[in-house]
Amino acid sequence: MARPVSQLDGKPMKIAWSSNWDDDLGGAPAYGDLDPMVERVRREASQKVRFAYEESFMFYLPRICEHCLNPSCVASCPSGAMYKRTEDGIVLVDQDRCRGWRMCVTGCPYKKVYFNHRTGKAEKCTFCYPRIEAGQPTVCSETCVGRLRYLGVLLYDADRVTAAAAVPDERELYEAQLGVFLDPADPGVRRAAEEAGIPYDWLEAARRSPVHALVSRYRVALPLHPEYRTLPMVWYIPPLSPVVDALTETGHDGEDAGNLFGAIDTLRIPLEYLAELFTAGDTGPVRASLEKLAAMRSHMRSVNLGEDPDPGVPAAVGMRPEEIEEMYRLLAVAKYEERYVIPTAAVGDAHRLEASALPDTCSLDDDGPFGQDSGRRRLPLVPVENFHILRRRQTADDEREV
């Protein structure tokens, strides 16, 4: 329905190669052995990664711009077109200043900056900043049918960023970045934030942030490739794999905490491979995250069956039963306003926001992502108040609450 059209000559084309082409293991037989992470895991953990069909594994890892604290794309841009907004940390491209030198494309280790051959400008994920300014989540987050994406405010100390990125040992970068983040419930942090002019609603959003909870409080979310030293701000919860089914097939109780903890080392997805993705090869934080997820699964099974939960299960992962249940609520049954905690822009910007239209594509030019005229239709101008009315209507349990 949306045939690919060349941005160079406007003619129909057949796509034979593009970014992320091999993400679905399409090139594994030819290029899998050359993957530096695979080679490193094989060197350190024998032959845990094999490309035989019956021994392969696969999981989807959605990758967007990381909006890093130490963005290499910004550092590599000679014209200064790439910049990180001071008000919310979103990394953007100033289309007026971009000269099309494409150093940002090669400078981004995550390969999330693209070059538009028709406009001669660099483009990237804008984090849907017009929606964020109006208190709305990004389009990719709101349309995720699995409700897997969370948005929230993370307070950090900008003076610690350089030191954290310069830690000599790659395996210490995860803890170094955690040390950059600030606790919004700390009275000293709140006092310093108020003195710096940070609005009260931003502090409250940081306190209720689901991202802060998953990253700093529960420590189940991990950064993608911290060894790049960009201090990425899109974090991931590693997959527990189909461990329950695998245990059940062997005749063991797949929900028993002891069995789950023991099975983590024999997951179909090698622990060492996940560590190469998220913690520069350090299996400790990955194991701790998976053990907390396993403890949550076992504890909530007892709760749902009306049994008395074993207090030793949460204690084994350094958590209280109340924390386990709070983490379960956030990961499994959290409502819209709990998954997306976004403070609105300043009241003084309300009229400017009302006068702007929200784009219906991620492209920055007049054409959509599928060629000419695919992105011509634009949404009508919508006041900020209407956005919040719509949000309340979507999240209310009863129409009378709207």
mmCIF file of C-alpha atoms in Angstrom:
data_model
loop_
_atom_site.group_PDB
_atom_site.id
_atom_site.type_symbol
_atom_site.label_atom_id
_atom_site.label_comp_id
_atom_site.label_asym_id
_atom_site.label_seq_id
_atom_site.Cartn_x
_atom_site.Cartn_y
_atom_site.Cartn_z
ATOM 1 C CA MET A 1 0.000 0.000 0.000
ATOM 2 C CA ALA A 2 2.938 2.311 0.685
ATOM 3 C CA ARG A 3 5.491 1.520 -1.996
ATOM 4 C CA PRO A 4 9.057 2.749 -1.442
ATOM 5 C CA VAL A 5 10.042 5.802 -3.469
ATOM 6 C CA SER A 6 13.581 7.042 -3.936
ATOM 7 C CA GLN A 7 14.334 10.371 -2.257
ATOM 8 C CA LEU A 8 16.948 11.046 -4.960
ATOM 9 C CA ASP A 9 14.864 10.877 -8.144
ATOM 10 C CA GLY A 10 11.300 10.278 -6.891
ATOM 11 C CA LYS A 11 10.967 6.991 -8.800
ATOM 12 C CA PRO A 12 9.720 3.684 -7.354
ATOM 13 C CA MET A 13 12.515 1.487 -6.054
ATOM 14 C CA LYS A 14 13.152 -1.965 -4.696
ATOM 15 C CA ILE A 15 14.775 -1.900 -1.267
ATOM 16 C CA ALA A 16 17.751 -4.250 -1.115
ATOM 17 C CA TRP A 17 19.512 -2.802 1.936
ATOM 18 C CA SER A 18 18.783 -0.308 4.688
ATOM 19 C CA SER A 19 19.460 0.511 8.307
ATOM 20 C CA ASN A 20 18.710 -2.300 10.766
ATOM 21 C CA TRP A 21 18.348 -4.681 7.807
ATOM 22 C CA ASP A 22 19.763 -7.650 9.729
ATOM 23 C CA ASP A 23 17.949 -7.002 13.011
ATOM 24 C CA ASP A 24 15.710 -10.058 12.501
ATOM 25 C CA LEU A 25 18.719 -12.368 12.086
ATOM 26 C CA GLY A 26 18.393 -12.050 8.315
ATOM 27 C CA GLY A 27 22.164 -11.925 7.942
ATOM 28 C CA ALA A 28 23.116 -14.215 10.836
ATOM 29 C CA PRO A 29 24.538 -17.101 8.738
ATOM 30 C CA ALA A 30 26.821 -14.715 6.829
ATOM 31 C CA TYR A 31 27.665 -12.124 9.468
ATOM 32 C CA GLY A 32 26.795 -13.626 12.843
ATOM 33 C CA ASP A 33 30.304 -14.911 13.513
ATOM 34 C CA LEU A 34 31.658 -11.399 12.899
ATOM 35 C CA ASP A 35 29.470 -9.810 15.599
ATOM 36 C CA PRO A 36 31.930 -8.421 18.194
ATOM 37 C CA MET A 37 29.564 -9.291 21.062
ATOM 38 C CA VAL A 38 29.264 -12.901 19.851
ATOM 39 C CA GLU A 39 33.016 -13.185 19.462
ATOM 40 C CA ARG A 40 33.569 -11.817 22.964
ATOM 41 C CA VAL A 41 31.001 -14.139 24.563
ATOM 42 C CA ARG A 42 32.530 -17.124 22.793
ATOM 43 C CA ARG A 43 35.975 -16.172 24.027
ATOM 44 C CA GLU A 44 34.863 -15.757 27.635
ATOM 45 C CA ALA A 45 32.097 -18.364 27.908
ATOM 46 C CA SER A 46 32.983 -21.190 25.549
ATOM 47 C CA GLN A 47 30.410 -21.813 22.792
ATOM 48 C CA LYS A 48 27.292 -20.339 24.429
ATOM 49 C CA VAL A 49 26.217 -18.570 21.239
ATOM 50 C CA ARG A 50 25.642 -20.923 18.310
ATOM 51 C CA PHE A 51 23.895 -20.274 15.034
ATOM 52 C CA ALA A 52 22.418 -23.751 14.594
ATOM 53 C CA TYR A 53 18.681 -23.316 14.080
ATOM 54 C CA GLU A 54 17.613 -25.419 17.070
ATOM 55 C CA GLU A 55 20.023 -23.588 19.368
ATOM 56 C CA SER A 56 19.414 -20.022 18.206
ATOM 57 C CA PHE A 57 17.543 -17.428 20.218
ATOM 58 C CA MET A 58 15.812 -14.208 19.316
ATOM 59 C CA PHE A 59 14.187 -11.295 21.088
ATOM 60 C CA TYR A 60 13.152 -7.869 19.860
ATOM 61 C CA LEU A 61 15.138 -4.896 21.072
ATOM 62 C CA PRO A 62 13.422 -1.668 19.987
ATOM 63 C CA ARG A 63 16.141 0.923 19.430
ATOM 64 C CA ILE A 64 15.532 4.640 19.132
ATOM 65 C CA CYS A 65 17.699 7.674 19.686
ATOM 66 C CA GLU A 66 19.080 7.391 23.225
ATOM 67 C CA HIS A 67 19.028 11.175 23.865
ATOM 68 C CA CYS A 68 22.317 10.672 25.686
ATOM 69 C CA LEU A 69 23.694 12.771 28.517
ATOM 70 C CA ASN A 70 27.027 12.848 26.663
ATOM 71 C CA PRO A 71 25.841 12.698 23.030
ATOM 72 C CA SER A 72 28.564 11.905 20.511
ATOM 73 C CA CYS A 73 26.419 13.195 17.644
ATOM 74 C CA VAL A 74 26.401 16.651 19.214
ATOM 75 C CA ALA A 75 30.166 16.525 19.728
ATOM 76 C CA SER A 76 30.798 15.466 16.119
ATOM 77 C CA CYS A 77 28.609 18.122 14.445
ATOM 78 C CA PRO A 78 30.899 20.891 13.044
ATOM 79 C CA SER A 79 28.054 23.330 12.391
ATOM 80 C CA GLY A 80 26.503 23.090 15.848
ATOM 81 C CA ALA A 81 23.180 21.996 14.376
ATOM 82 C CA MET A 82 22.919 19.052 16.778
ATOM 83 C CA TYR A 83 22.100 20.191 20.285
ATOM 84 C CA LYS A 84 20.697 18.920 23.583
ATOM 85 C CA ARG A 85 17.830 21.005 24.959
ATOM 86 C CA THR A 86 18.538 22.334 28.420
ATOM 87 C CA GLU A 87 14.891 22.270 29.495
ATOM 88 C CA ASP A 88 14.266 18.552 29.025
ATOM 89 C CA GLY A 89 17.405 16.900 27.618
ATOM 90 C CA ILE A 90 15.940 16.037 24.201
ATOM 91 C CA VAL A 91 18.599 15.915 21.443
ATOM 92 C CA LEU A 92 17.482 17.672 18.240
ATOM 93 C CA VAL A 93 18.787 18.827 14.851
ATOM 94 C CA ASP A 94 18.482 22.501 13.952
ATOM 95 C CA GLN A 95 17.438 22.180 10.300
ATOM 96 C CA ASP A 96 18.442 25.774 9.530
ATOM 97 C CA ARG A 97 22.010 25.267 10.735
ATOM 98 C CA CYS A 98 22.551 21.753 9.368
ATOM 99 C CA ARG A 99 24.954 21.758 6.415
ATOM 100 C CA GLY A 100 24.611 18.082 5.534
ATOM 101 C CA TRP A 101 28.181 17.090 6.389
ATOM 102 C CA ARG A 102 26.885 13.819 7.894
ATOM 103 C CA MET A 103 29.517 13.582 10.610
ATOM 104 C CA CYS A 104 26.686 13.074 13.085
ATOM 105 C CA VAL A 105 25.596 9.986 11.121
ATOM 106 C CA THR A 106 28.979 8.318 11.583
ATOM 107 C CA GLY A 107 29.407 9.808 15.053
ATOM 108 C CA CYS A 108 26.335 8.147 16.579
ATOM 109 C CA PRO A 109 27.319 4.656 17.811
ATOM 110 C CA TYR A 110 23.639 3.651 17.930
ATOM 111 C CA LYS A 111 23.190 4.613 14.240
ATOM 112 C CA LYS A 112 20.056 6.645 14.912
ATOM 113 C CA VAL A 113 20.872 9.739 12.845
ATOM 114 C CA TYR A 114 19.782 9.559 9.216
ATOM 115 C CA PHE A 115 20.507 11.710 6.186
ATOM 116 C CA ASN A 116 17.616 12.953 4.059
ATOM 117 C CA HIS A 117 18.969 13.041 0.508
ATOM 118 C CA ARG A 118 16.057 15.161 -0.722
ATOM 119 C CA THR A 119 16.510 17.965 1.789
ATOM 120 C CA GLY A 120 20.249 17.528 2.327
ATOM 121 C CA LYS A 121 19.737 17.580 6.096
ATOM 122 C CA ALA A 122 20.302 15.149 8.961
ATOM 123 C CA GLU A 123 17.215 13.851 10.764
ATOM 124 C CA LYS A 124 16.605 11.787 13.862
ATOM 125 C CA CYS A 125 14.009 10.904 16.494
ATOM 126 C CA THR A 126 12.665 14.152 17.953
ATOM 127 C CA PHE A 127 11.109 12.406 20.969
ATOM 128 C CA CYS A 128 7.843 13.948 19.755
ATOM 129 C CA TYR A 129 8.787 17.123 21.604
ATOM 130 C CA PRO A 130 5.591 19.056 20.694
ATOM 131 C CA ARG A 131 3.603 16.308 22.422
ATOM 132 C CA ILE A 132 5.978 16.230 25.391
ATOM 133 C CA GLU A 133 5.577 19.994 25.810
ATOM 134 C CA ALA A 134 1.811 19.496 25.965
ATOM 135 C CA GLY A 135 2.113 16.723 28.561
ATOM 136 C CA GLN A 136 1.459 13.913 26.061
ATOM 137 C CA PRO A 137 3.612 10.785 25.580
ATOM 138 C CA THR A 138 5.537 10.056 22.416
ATOM 139 C CA VAL A 139 3.614 8.385 19.587
ATOM 140 C CA CYS A 140 5.704 5.193 19.773
ATOM 141 C CA SER A 141 4.977 4.914 23.515
ATOM 142 C CA GLU A 142 1.252 5.592 23.295
ATOM 143 C CA THR A 143 0.715 3.191 20.377
ATOM 144 C CA CYS A 144 2.743 0.316 21.873
ATOM 145 C CA VAL A 145 0.146 -2.451 22.135
ATOM 146 C CA GLY A 146 2.220 -4.290 24.722
ATOM 147 C CA ARG A 147 2.280 -1.242 27.031
ATOM 148 C CA LEU A 148 6.015 -1.803 27.332
ATOM 149 C CA ARG A 149 7.275 1.779 27.192
ATOM 150 C CA TYR A 150 7.471 4.171 30.100
ATOM 151 C CA LEU A 151 8.206 7.898 30.156
ATOM 152 C CA GLY A 152 9.232 10.011 33.096
ATOM 153 C CA VAL A 153 11.577 12.657 34.453
ATOM 154 C CA LEU A 154 15.061 11.777 35.715
ATOM 155 C CA LEU A 155 16.932 14.418 37.690
ATOM 156 C CA TYR A 156 20.704 14.322 37.255
ATOM 157 C CA ASP A 157 23.769 16.293 38.273
ATOM 158 C CA ALA A 158 25.236 17.779 35.087
ATOM 159 C CA ASP A 159 28.571 18.352 36.839
ATOM 160 C CA ARG A 160 29.052 14.593 37.252
ATOM 161 C CA VAL A 161 28.446 13.649 33.617
ATOM 162 C CA THR A 162 32.023 14.087 32.372
ATOM 163 C CA ALA A 163 33.505 12.165 35.293
ATOM 164 C CA ALA A 164 31.002 9.332 34.852
ATOM 165 C CA ALA A 165 31.760 9.032 31.133
ATOM 166 C CA ALA A 166 35.508 8.976 31.835
ATOM 167 C CA VAL A 167 35.507 5.999 34.233
ATOM 168 C CA PRO A 168 38.465 3.836 33.103
ATOM 169 C CA ASP A 169 36.834 0.421 33.610
ATOM 170 C CA GLU A 170 33.964 -0.186 31.172
ATOM 171 C CA ARG A 171 32.213 -2.466 33.646
ATOM 172 C CA GLU A 172 31.941 0.390 36.131
ATOM 173 C CA LEU A 173 30.108 2.687 33.714
ATOM 174 C CA TYR A 174 26.667 1.373 34.747
ATOM 175 C CA GLU A 175 27.212 2.246 38.402
ATOM 176 C CA ALA A 176 28.866 5.521 37.399
ATOM 177 C CA GLN A 177 25.793 6.609 35.472
ATOM 178 C CA LEU A 178 23.527 5.600 38.351
ATOM 179 C CA GLY A 179 25.627 7.956 40.478
ATOM 180 C CA VAL A 180 24.747 10.828 38.140
ATOM 181 C CA PHE A 181 21.012 10.473 38.819
ATOM 182 C CA LEU A 182 19.527 12.286 41.815
ATOM 183 C CA ASP A 183 16.860 11.131 44.252
ATOM 184 C CA PRO A 184 13.844 13.475 43.877
ATOM 185 C CA ALA A 185 12.654 12.521 47.382
ATOM 186 C CA ASP A 186 15.881 13.771 48.960
ATOM 187 C CA PRO A 187 15.152 17.094 50.745
ATOM 188 C CA GLY A 188 18.576 18.408 49.758
ATOM 189 C CA VAL A 189 17.970 17.631 46.094
ATOM 190 C CA ARG A 190 14.537 19.262 46.172
ATOM 191 C CA ARG A 191 15.939 22.344 47.856
ATOM 192 C CA ALA A 192 18.755 22.659 45.313
ATOM 193 C CA ALA A 193 16.295 22.113 42.446
ATOM 194 C CA GLU A 194 14.016 24.868 43.740
ATOM 195 C CA GLU A 195 16.985 27.219 44.066
ATOM 196 C CA ALA A 196 17.896 26.398 40.459
ATOM 197 C CA GLY A 197 14.417 27.442 39.338
ATOM 198 C CA ILE A 198 13.030 23.970 38.521
ATOM 199 C CA PRO A 199 9.205 24.187 38.780
ATOM 200 C CA TYR A 200 7.363 22.267 41.474
ATOM 201 C CA ASP A 201 5.413 20.165 38.968
ATOM 202 C CA TRP A 202 8.695 18.930 37.474
ATOM 203 C CA LEU A 203 9.911 17.871 40.923
ATOM 204 C CA GLU A 204 6.634 16.049 41.559
ATOM 205 C CA ALA A 205 6.857 14.385 38.155
ATOM 206 C CA ALA A 206 10.395 13.251 38.991
ATOM 207 C CA ARG A 207 9.181 11.847 42.313
ATOM 208 C CA ARG A 208 6.400 9.860 40.594
ATOM 209 C CA SER A 209 8.527 8.947 37.577
ATOM 210 C CA PRO A 210 8.201 5.270 36.573
ATOM 211 C CA VAL A 211 11.603 5.537 34.899
ATOM 212 C CA HIS A 212 13.250 6.620 38.141
ATOM 213 C CA ALA A 213 11.582 3.688 39.916
ATOM 214 C CA LEU A 214 12.744 1.099 37.371
ATOM 215 C CA VAL A 215 16.247 2.537 36.984
ATOM 216 C CA SER A 216 17.272 3.697 40.462
ATOM 217 C CA ARG A 217 14.817 2.262 42.991
ATOM 218 C CA TYR A 218 14.269 -1.295 41.749
ATOM 219 C CA ARG A 219 17.339 -1.422 39.475
ATOM 220 C CA VAL A 220 15.773 -3.732 36.908
ATOM 221 C CA ALA A 221 16.325 -1.404 33.903
ATOM 222 C CA LEU A 222 19.761 -1.260 32.293
ATOM 223 C CA PRO A 223 21.451 1.049 29.721
ATOM 224 C CA LEU A 224 22.174 -0.074 26.164
ATOM 225 C CA HIS A 225 25.910 -0.362 25.456
ATOM 226 C CA PRO A 226 27.276 1.831 28.252
ATOM 227 C CA GLU A 227 30.783 1.156 26.893
ATOM 228 C CA TYR A 228 30.075 3.792 24.237
ATOM 229 C CA ARG A 229 30.398 6.330 27.102
ATOM 230 C CA THR A 230 27.516 8.426 25.799
ATOM 231 C CA LEU A 231 25.474 7.806 29.003
ATOM 232 C CA PRO A 232 22.273 6.744 27.178
ATOM 233 C CA MET A 233 18.904 7.728 28.615
ATOM 234 C CA VAL A 234 16.751 4.969 27.076
ATOM 235 C CA TRP A 235 17.002 1.972 29.421
ATOM 236 C CA TYR A 236 15.832 -1.618 29.012
ATOM 237 C CA ILE A 237 14.558 -4.407 31.256
ATOM 238 C CA PRO A 238 16.333 -7.601 30.088
ATOM 239 C CA PRO A 239 14.137 -10.529 28.983
ATOM 240 C CA LEU A 240 13.618 -13.431 31.377
ATOM 241 C CA SER A 241 13.208 -15.729 28.353
ATOM 242 C CA PRO A 242 10.557 -18.511 28.274
ATOM 243 C CA VAL A 243 12.092 -19.904 31.458
ATOM 244 C CA VAL A 244 8.803 -21.093 33.002
ATOM 245 C CA ASP A 245 7.864 -23.230 30.007
ATOM 246 C CA ALA A 246 11.379 -24.630 29.806
ATOM 247 C CA LEU A 247 11.288 -25.659 33.473
ATOM 248 C CA THR A 248 7.804 -27.132 33.186
ATOM 249 C CA GLU A 249 8.912 -29.324 30.281
ATOM 250 C CA THR A 250 11.607 -30.848 32.520
ATOM 251 C CA GLY A 251 9.004 -31.776 35.148
ATOM 252 C CA HIS A 252 9.905 -29.016 37.608
ATOM 253 C CA ASP A 253 7.637 -26.291 38.993
ATOM 254 C CA GLY A 254 8.269 -23.391 36.650
ATOM 255 C CA GLU A 255 7.014 -20.820 39.168
ATOM 256 C CA ASP A 256 9.066 -21.983 42.154
ATOM 257 C CA ALA A 257 11.566 -19.317 43.185
ATOM 258 C CA GLY A 258 14.382 -21.784 43.746
ATOM 259 C CA ASN A 259 13.923 -23.302 40.314
ATOM 260 C CA LEU A 260 13.692 -19.875 38.667
ATOM 261 C CA PHE A 261 16.866 -18.584 40.319
ATOM 262 C CA GLY A 262 18.751 -21.706 39.317
ATOM 263 C CA ALA A 263 17.513 -21.548 35.722
ATOM 264 C CA ILE A 264 18.861 -18.050 35.098
ATOM 265 C CA ASP A 265 22.314 -19.435 34.317
ATOM 266 C CA THR A 266 20.845 -21.829 31.737
ATOM 267 C CA LEU A 267 18.529 -19.454 29.898
ATOM 268 C CA ARG A 268 18.282 -19.915 26.164
ATOM 269 C CA ILE A 269 19.537 -16.336 25.866
ATOM 270 C CA PRO A 270 23.014 -16.534 27.472
ATOM 271 C CA LEU A 271 23.506 -14.280 30.460
ATOM 272 C CA GLU A 272 26.866 -13.246 29.019
ATOM 273 C CA TYR A 273 25.231 -12.071 25.798
ATOM 274 C CA LEU A 274 22.749 -9.887 27.695
ATOM 275 C CA ALA A 275 25.655 -8.494 29.709
ATOM 276 C CA GLU A 276 27.440 -7.516 26.485
ATOM 277 C CA LEU A 277 24.318 -5.568 25.492
ATOM 278 C CA PHE A 278 23.551 -3.793 28.745
ATOM 279 C CA THR A 279 26.496 -3.723 31.144
ATOM 280 C CA ALA A 280 29.699 -3.925 29.073
ATOM 281 C CA GLY A 281 30.079 -7.622 29.910
ATOM 282 C CA ASP A 282 29.412 -7.482 33.663
ATOM 283 C CA THR A 283 26.877 -10.250 34.392
ATOM 284 C CA GLY A 284 26.219 -9.067 37.974
ATOM 285 C CA PRO A 285 23.631 -6.328 37.282
ATOM 286 C CA VAL A 286 21.912 -8.451 34.617
ATOM 287 C CA ARG A 287 21.647 -11.421 36.975
ATOM 288 C CA ALA A 288 20.314 -9.151 39.742
ATOM 289 C CA SER A 289 17.649 -7.742 37.400
ATOM 290 C CA LEU A 290 16.533 -11.194 36.229
ATOM 291 C CA GLU A 291 16.459 -12.521 39.794
ATOM 292 C CA LYS A 292 14.153 -9.673 40.838
ATOM 293 C CA LEU A 293 11.853 -10.447 37.916
ATOM 294 C CA ALA A 294 11.887 -14.137 38.883
ATOM 295 C CA ALA A 295 11.166 -13.276 42.520
ATOM 296 C CA MET A 296 8.267 -11.070 41.431
ATOM 297 C CA ARG A 297 6.836 -13.908 39.320
ATOM 298 C CA SER A 298 7.043 -16.409 42.202
ATOM 299 C CA HIS A 299 5.719 -13.996 44.857
ATOM 300 C CA MET A 300 2.758 -12.858 42.775
ATOM 301 C CA ARG A 301 1.858 -16.473 41.932
ATOM 302 C CA SER A 302 1.387 -17.088 45.668
ATOM 303 C CA VAL A 303 -0.621 -13.881 46.071
ATOM 304 C CA ASN A 304 -2.915 -14.661 43.135
ATOM 305 C CA LEU A 305 -3.534 -18.213 44.372
ATOM 306 C CA GLY A 306 -4.440 -16.985 47.849
ATOM 307 C CA GLU A 307 -1.409 -18.637 49.432
ATOM 308 C CA ASP A 308 0.832 -17.111 52.084
ATOM 309 C CA PRO A 309 3.836 -15.699 50.183
ATOM 310 C CA ASP A 310 7.247 -16.820 51.329
ATOM 311 C CA PRO A 311 8.953 -13.690 52.778
ATOM 312 C CA GLY A 312 12.295 -15.255 51.945
ATOM 313 C CA VAL A 313 11.707 -14.836 48.210
ATOM 314 C CA PRO A 314 11.751 -10.991 48.207
ATOM 315 C CA ALA A 315 14.493 -11.018 50.850
ATOM 316 C CA ALA A 316 16.668 -13.146 48.565
ATOM 317 C CA VAL A 317 16.817 -10.258 46.095
ATOM 318 C CA GLY A 318 17.082 -7.517 48.721
ATOM 319 C CA MET A 319 13.465 -6.340 48.500
ATOM 320 C CA ARG A 320 10.431 -6.233 50.784
ATOM 321 C CA PRO A 321 7.123 -7.894 49.794
ATOM 322 C CA GLU A 322 5.563 -4.425 49.457
ATOM 323 C CA GLU A 323 8.279 -3.377 47.006
ATOM 324 C CA ILE A 324 7.798 -6.538 44.958
ATOM 325 C CA GLU A 325 4.071 -5.838 44.680
ATOM 326 C CA GLU A 326 4.664 -2.188 43.791
ATOM 327 C CA MET A 327 7.096 -3.246 41.063
ATOM 328 C CA TYR A 328 4.558 -5.777 39.782
ATOM 329 C CA ARG A 329 1.876 -3.108 39.589
ATOM 330 C CA LEU A 330 4.180 -0.809 37.647
ATOM 331 C CA LEU A 331 5.276 -3.515 35.208
ATOM 332 C CA ALA A 332 1.969 -5.340 34.764
ATOM 333 C CA VAL A 333 -1.149 -3.334 35.616
ATOM 334 C CA ALA A 334 -0.068 0.320 35.741
ATOM 335 C CA LYS A 335 -2.575 2.772 34.291
ATOM 336 C CA TYR A 336 -1.885 5.343 31.601
ATOM 337 C CA GLU A 337 -1.011 8.156 34.007
ATOM 338 C CA GLU A 338 1.369 5.880 35.930
ATOM 339 C CA ARG A 339 3.323 4.788 32.841
ATOM 340 C CA TYR A 340 3.588 8.318 31.406
ATOM 341 C CA VAL A 341 4.421 10.993 33.977
ATOM 342 C CA ILE A 342 5.187 14.071 31.909
ATOM 343 C CA PRO A 343 5.057 17.650 33.256
ATOM 344 C CA THR A 344 3.611 20.184 30.854
ATOM 345 C CA ALA A 345 5.508 23.175 29.521
ATOM 346 C CA ALA A 346 5.371 26.469 31.370
ATOM 347 C CA VAL A 347 2.013 28.218 31.459
ATOM 348 C CA GLY A 348 3.577 31.130 29.657
ATOM 349 C CA ASP A 349 4.135 28.879 26.627
ATOM 350 C CA ALA A 350 0.488 27.822 26.417
ATOM 351 C CA HIS A 351 -0.453 30.235 23.631
ATOM 352 C CA ARG A 352 2.590 29.241 21.586
ATOM 353 C CA LEU A 353 1.684 25.567 21.966
ATOM 354 C CA GLU A 354 -1.926 26.202 20.975
ATOM 355 C CA ALA A 355 -0.751 27.854 17.777
ATOM 356 C CA SER A 356 1.379 24.876 16.748
ATOM 357 C CA ALA A 357 0.233 21.729 14.981
ATOM 358 C CA LEU A 358 1.400 18.322 16.100
ATOM 359 C CA PRO A 359 3.095 16.387 13.283
ATOM 360 C CA ASP A 360 1.587 13.039 12.342
ATOM 361 C CA THR A 361 4.905 11.590 11.183
ATOM 362 C CA CYS A 362 8.448 11.540 12.466
ATOM 363 C CA SER A 363 9.756 13.080 9.249
ATOM 364 C CA LEU A 364 10.862 16.685 9.309
ATOM 365 C CA ASP A 365 10.055 17.536 5.707
ATOM 366 C CA ASP A 366 6.754 17.729 3.840
ATOM 367 C CA ASP A 367 6.900 14.108 2.731
ATOM 368 C CA GLY A 368 6.090 11.160 4.926
ATOM 369 C CA PRO A 369 8.357 8.209 5.645
ATOM 370 C CA PHE A 370 7.041 6.312 2.584
ATOM 371 C CA GLY A 371 7.780 8.834 -0.133
ATOM 372 C CA GLN A 372 6.152 11.874 -1.661
ATOM 373 C CA ASP A 373 2.661 12.875 -0.549
ATOM 374 C CA SER A 374 2.516 10.164 2.128
ATOM 375 C CA GLY A 375 2.883 12.757 4.867
ATOM 376 C CA ARG A 376 0.909 15.648 3.411
ATOM 377 C CA ARG A 377 -2.082 15.399 5.718
ATOM 378 C CA ARG A 378 -1.560 17.330 8.912
ATOM 379 C CA LEU A 379 -3.522 17.255 12.124
ATOM 380 C CA PRO A 380 -5.716 20.294 12.816
ATOM 381 C CA LEU A 381 -4.665 22.836 15.382
ATOM 382 C CA VAL A 382 -5.593 21.500 18.814
ATOM 383 C CA PRO A 383 -5.551 23.538 22.041
ATOM 384 C CA VAL A 384 -3.566 22.208 24.985
ATOM 385 C CA GLU A 385 -6.753 21.954 27.044
ATOM 386 C CA ASN A 386 -8.221 19.478 24.564
ATOM 387 C CA PHE A 387 -5.217 17.228 24.973
ATOM 388 C CA HIS A 388 -5.788 16.962 28.701
ATOM 389 C CA ILE A 389 -9.529 16.404 28.265
ATOM 390 C CA LEU A 390 -8.715 13.541 25.901
ATOM 391 C CA ARG A 391 -6.174 12.104 28.334
ATOM 392 C CA ARG A 392 -8.682 12.146 31.189
ATOM 393 C CA ARG A 393 -11.271 10.478 28.970
ATOM 394 C CA GLN A 394 -8.806 7.710 28.036
ATOM 395 C CA THR A 395 -7.681 7.008 31.583
ATOM 396 C CA ALA A 396 -10.896 7.407 33.584
ATOM 397 C CA ASP A 397 -12.539 4.282 34.991
ATOM 398 C CA ASP A 398 -15.986 5.877 34.761
ATOM 399 C CA GLU A 399 -17.407 8.453 32.344
ATOM 400 C CA ARG A 400 -18.571 10.509 35.313
ATOM 401 C CA GLU A 401 -14.915 11.092 36.252
ATOM 402 C CA VAL A 402 -14.257 12.982 33.005
#
